């Protein structure tokens, strides 16, 4: 790795952000890749085929995800968001907030036993599947996720929302590695970088804004992303 040269911050772990991070890291420079979701991959991870060649999306994306996760010059900060930037080109000071996963990533093996044991298993809409599939309150976003670690949904976890989860923590009992940690708190990381690349992707159009399309009115009207995840 080149020393004495400012590192690069890439915001967004989709295909564009990952490619930028890999190109810079392969040239020997330090890269910090910040992704707000629990896994990198972005929208492309939700797609089956890519236009116009109809190449397999995961065949293109998955190797890049693995390379990012293993690259010695890339520090991956998932489930994190940039909350402050100061300075100028060549000397930025950036503060990053790492949200608590309530799972010790150093211990989690990605076995998914916690999700299977969760009281809400199969009852919550999966964001990755655009609501077409179900997940638990503790879950791994998708089978090829990087990092392949579980994360707790703080808005639906019974313990985090009510302060109690029955007579026992089913997820904790099911975890053979003892990785569940409800004591986790947000962490703040301060970075010094010379360049910032913003590759935050996009949000699909909300068809509810055009009621004449019939979305959310007729059950057989779906979006193209929902079609991808059927």
Short mmCIF file of C-alpha atoms in Angstrom, two decimals:
data_model
loop_
_atom_site.label_atom_id
_atom_site.label_comp_id
_atom_site.label_asym_id
_atom_site.label_seq_id
_atom_site.Cartn_x
_atom_site.Cartn_y
_atom_site.Cartn_z
CA UNK A 1 0.00 0.00 0.00
CA UNK A 2 1.24 3.50 -0.86
CA UNK A 3 2.04 5.42 2.31
CA UNK A 4 2.00 9.17 2.71
CA UNK A 5 -0.84 9.52 0.20
CA UNK A 6 -4.32 10.31 1.58
CA UNK A 7 -6.83 7.49 1.59
CA UNK A 8 -10.07 7.50 -0.39
CA UNK A 9 -13.58 7.30 1.04
CA UNK A 10 -16.22 5.63 -1.12
CA UNK A 11 -19.79 6.17 0.04
CA UNK A 12 -22.06 3.42 -1.23
CA UNK A 13 -21.41 -0.30 -1.56
CA UNK A 14 -23.31 -1.01 -4.76
CA UNK A 15 -21.71 -2.09 -8.02
CA UNK A 16 -20.38 1.42 -8.78
CA UNK A 17 -18.94 1.96 -5.32
CA UNK A 18 -17.37 -1.48 -5.21
CA UNK A 19 -15.74 -1.09 -8.63
CA UNK A 20 -14.34 2.31 -7.66
CA UNK A 21 -13.00 0.90 -4.40
CA UNK A 22 -11.41 -2.08 -6.14
CA UNK A 23 -9.77 0.03 -8.85
CA UNK A 24 -8.22 2.36 -6.28
CA UNK A 25 -7.24 -0.43 -3.89
CA UNK A 26 -5.66 -2.46 -6.70
CA UNK A 27 -3.49 0.57 -7.45
CA UNK A 28 -2.11 0.30 -3.93
CA UNK A 29 -4.09 2.96 -2.09
CA UNK A 30 -6.10 2.73 1.13
CA UNK A 31 -9.89 2.81 0.68
CA UNK A 32 -12.70 3.13 3.21
CA UNK A 33 -15.98 1.80 1.81
CA UNK A 34 -19.06 2.93 3.75
CA UNK A 35 -22.42 1.23 3.14
CA UNK A 36 -25.60 2.05 5.07
CA UNK A 37 -27.11 -1.42 4.65
CA UNK A 38 -25.92 -4.54 6.54
CA UNK A 39 -24.35 -5.90 3.33
CA UNK A 40 -22.71 -4.51 0.23
CA UNK A 41 -24.22 -5.34 -3.16
CA UNK A 42 -26.79 -2.60 -3.64
CA UNK A 43 -29.65 -2.83 -6.13
CA UNK A 44 -27.77 -5.11 -8.50
CA UNK A 45 -27.87 -7.88 -5.90
CA UNK A 46 -31.67 -7.89 -6.24
CA UNK A 47 -31.65 -8.41 -9.99
CA UNK A 48 -31.67 -11.65 -11.98
CA UNK A 49 -30.38 -10.50 -15.38
CA UNK A 50 -28.72 -7.30 -16.58
CA UNK A 51 -29.72 -5.24 -19.62
CA UNK A 52 -28.95 -5.42 -22.51
CA UNK A 53 -26.87 -8.62 -22.54
CA UNK A 54 -29.03 -10.55 -20.06
CA UNK A 55 -25.89 -11.65 -18.25
CA UNK A 56 -26.41 -13.21 -14.82
CA UNK A 57 -26.35 -10.36 -12.32
CA UNK A 58 -24.98 -12.39 -9.42
CA UNK A 59 -22.26 -13.87 -11.66
CA UNK A 60 -20.92 -10.35 -12.20
CA UNK A 61 -21.56 -8.98 -8.73
CA UNK A 62 -20.71 -11.77 -6.30
CA UNK A 63 -16.99 -12.08 -7.20
CA UNK A 64 -16.60 -8.33 -6.75
CA UNK A 65 -18.31 -8.51 -3.35
CA UNK A 66 -15.91 -11.23 -2.27
CA UNK A 67 -12.91 -9.26 -3.57
CA UNK A 68 -14.00 -6.16 -1.65
CA UNK A 69 -14.46 -8.15 1.55
CA UNK A 70 -11.00 -9.71 1.28
CA UNK A 71 -8.93 -6.86 -0.18
CA UNK A 72 -6.11 -5.81 2.17
CA UNK A 73 -6.39 -2.17 1.09
CA UNK A 74 -10.15 -1.87 1.67
CA UNK A 75 -11.67 -1.28 5.07
CA UNK A 76 -15.35 -2.15 4.86
CA UNK A 77 -17.79 -0.26 7.08
CA UNK A 78 -21.25 -1.75 6.59
CA UNK A 79 -24.41 -0.72 8.44
CA UNK A 80 -22.75 2.69 8.69
CA UNK A 81 -23.47 6.23 7.57
CA UNK A 82 -21.42 9.37 7.04
CA UNK A 83 -22.71 12.01 9.46
CA UNK A 84 -20.14 14.76 9.05
CA UNK A 85 -17.56 16.04 6.56
CA UNK A 86 -15.08 18.90 7.02
CA UNK A 87 -12.14 20.14 5.00
CA UNK A 88 -11.32 20.16 1.32
CA UNK A 89 -9.86 17.99 -1.41
CA UNK A 90 -6.68 16.41 -0.10
CA UNK A 91 -7.65 16.87 3.54
CA UNK A 92 -11.15 15.77 4.48
CA UNK A 93 -12.10 14.82 8.02
CA UNK A 94 -15.08 12.48 8.02
CA UNK A 95 -17.15 11.10 10.88
CA UNK A 96 -18.91 7.78 10.34
CA UNK A 97 -21.63 6.33 12.57
CA UNK A 98 -21.68 2.54 12.82
CA UNK A 99 -25.12 1.36 13.84
CA UNK A 100 -25.29 -1.54 16.31
CA UNK A 101 -26.02 -4.91 14.68
CA UNK A 102 -26.58 -6.45 18.13
CA UNK A 103 -24.46 -9.28 16.78
CA UNK A 104 -20.72 -9.70 17.38
CA UNK A 105 -19.40 -10.03 13.83
CA UNK A 106 -16.18 -11.57 15.13
CA UNK A 107 -18.16 -14.47 16.58
CA UNK A 108 -21.07 -14.83 14.12
CA UNK A 109 -20.59 -17.72 11.69
CA UNK A 110 -23.57 -16.94 9.47
CA UNK A 111 -25.31 -20.21 10.34
CA UNK A 112 -28.77 -18.51 10.39
CA UNK A 113 -29.94 -20.58 13.38
CA UNK A 114 -30.88 -17.38 15.22
CA UNK A 115 -33.26 -16.36 12.43
CA UNK A 116 -34.89 -19.78 12.42
CA UNK A 117 -35.45 -19.58 16.18
CA UNK A 118 -36.76 -15.98 16.24
CA UNK A 119 -40.35 -15.55 17.41
CA UNK A 120 -41.01 -13.44 14.31
CA UNK A 121 -39.38 -15.84 11.85
CA UNK A 122 -41.14 -15.66 8.48
CA UNK A 123 -43.43 -12.84 9.60
CA UNK A 124 -41.64 -9.63 8.59
CA UNK A 125 -41.33 -8.32 5.02
CA UNK A 126 -37.87 -8.73 3.54
CA UNK A 127 -36.38 -5.52 2.18
CA UNK A 128 -34.05 -7.49 -0.07
CA UNK A 129 -37.04 -9.26 -1.61
CA UNK A 130 -38.95 -5.97 -1.98
CA UNK A 131 -41.55 -7.23 0.47
CA UNK A 132 -42.29 -10.32 -1.63
CA UNK A 133 -40.55 -12.59 0.86
CA UNK A 134 -40.46 -12.81 4.65
CA UNK A 135 -37.72 -12.72 7.26
CA UNK A 136 -37.24 -12.72 11.02
CA UNK A 137 -36.35 -9.85 13.36
CA UNK A 138 -32.77 -11.16 13.28
CA UNK A 139 -31.61 -12.14 9.83
CA UNK A 140 -28.91 -12.37 7.19
CA UNK A 141 -29.92 -10.02 4.34
CA UNK A 142 -29.38 -12.60 1.58
CA UNK A 143 -27.34 -15.79 1.08
CA UNK A 144 -24.41 -14.06 -0.68
CA UNK A 145 -24.22 -11.14 1.77
CA UNK A 146 -20.83 -9.61 2.55
CA UNK A 147 -20.24 -9.69 5.41
CA UNK A 148 -22.23 -12.91 5.90
CA UNK A 149 -23.33 -11.89 9.38
CA UNK A 150 -26.70 -11.62 11.08
CA UNK A 151 -28.25 -8.29 12.05
CA UNK A 152 -31.12 -7.44 14.39
CA UNK A 153 -33.96 -5.23 13.14
CA UNK A 154 -34.35 -2.71 16.01
CA UNK A 155 -37.78 -1.58 14.81
CA UNK A 156 -39.32 -5.05 15.07
CA UNK A 157 -37.22 -7.03 17.56
CA UNK A 158 -39.56 -7.85 20.44
CA UNK A 159 -36.87 -7.29 23.07
CA UNK A 160 -35.65 -3.96 21.66
CA UNK A 161 -39.18 -2.59 21.24
CA UNK A 162 -40.82 -3.97 24.39
CA UNK A 163 -37.92 -4.66 26.73
CA UNK A 164 -38.83 -8.33 27.06
CA UNK A 165 -38.94 -11.32 24.73
CA UNK A 166 -41.05 -13.98 26.39
CA UNK A 167 -39.42 -16.04 29.10
CA UNK A 168 -36.15 -16.49 27.21
CA UNK A 169 -34.11 -15.19 24.29
CA UNK A 170 -34.71 -17.80 21.61
CA UNK A 171 -32.10 -16.29 19.30
CA UNK A 172 -29.45 -16.31 22.02
CA UNK A 173 -30.21 -19.90 22.92
CA UNK A 174 -29.99 -20.96 19.29
CA UNK A 175 -26.65 -19.23 18.62
CA UNK A 176 -23.83 -21.77 19.15
CA UNK A 177 -21.20 -19.03 18.94
CA UNK A 178 -22.74 -16.74 21.57
CA UNK A 179 -22.70 -13.87 19.09
CA UNK A 180 -25.95 -12.11 20.07
CA UNK A 181 -25.19 -8.94 22.03
CA UNK A 182 -28.08 -6.65 22.94
CA UNK A 183 -25.69 -4.36 24.83
CA UNK A 184 -24.12 -2.99 21.65
CA UNK A 185 -24.19 0.77 21.17
CA UNK A 186 -23.54 3.00 18.13
CA UNK A 187 -19.86 3.54 17.37
CA UNK A 188 -18.26 6.59 15.79
CA UNK A 189 -15.24 6.40 13.52
CA UNK A 190 -13.18 9.43 12.47
CA UNK A 191 -11.42 9.17 9.12
CA UNK A 192 -8.90 11.36 7.33
CA UNK A 193 -9.14 11.05 3.55
CA UNK A 194 -8.04 13.02 0.52
CA UNK A 195 -10.83 12.07 -1.85
CA UNK A 196 -14.52 11.25 -1.43
CA UNK A 197 -16.45 9.31 -4.06
CA UNK A 198 -20.23 9.42 -3.70
CA UNK A 199 -21.86 6.31 -5.20
CA UNK A 200 -25.06 6.17 -3.19
CA UNK A 201 -27.21 4.58 -5.89
CA UNK A 202 -30.90 5.22 -6.36
CA UNK A 203 -34.35 4.48 -5.03
CA UNK A 204 -36.93 3.01 -7.43
CA UNK A 205 -39.87 5.20 -8.39
CA UNK A 206 -42.80 4.91 -5.99
CA UNK A 207 -45.80 3.95 -8.17
CA UNK A 208 -48.17 5.09 -5.41
CA UNK A 209 -47.50 8.61 -6.66
CA UNK A 210 -49.45 7.72 -9.81
CA UNK A 211 -52.69 6.11 -8.57
CA UNK A 212 -53.89 5.66 -12.15
CA UNK A 213 -51.37 2.82 -12.44
CA UNK A 214 -53.39 0.81 -9.92
CA UNK A 215 -50.44 -0.14 -7.71
CA UNK A 216 -51.51 -1.01 -4.14
CA UNK A 217 -55.08 -0.98 -5.45
CA UNK A 218 -55.11 -4.13 -7.57
CA UNK A 219 -53.19 -7.15 -6.24
CA UNK A 220 -51.92 -8.15 -9.69
CA UNK A 221 -50.15 -4.82 -10.28
CA UNK A 222 -46.51 -5.04 -9.16
CA UNK A 223 -43.26 -3.20 -9.81
CA UNK A 224 -40.42 -4.54 -11.93
CA UNK A 225 -38.29 -4.92 -8.78
CA UNK A 226 -41.02 -6.98 -7.14
CA UNK A 227 -41.15 -9.08 -10.31
CA UNK A 228 -37.40 -9.66 -9.99
CA UNK A 229 -37.86 -10.92 -6.44
CA UNK A 230 -40.82 -13.24 -7.07
#
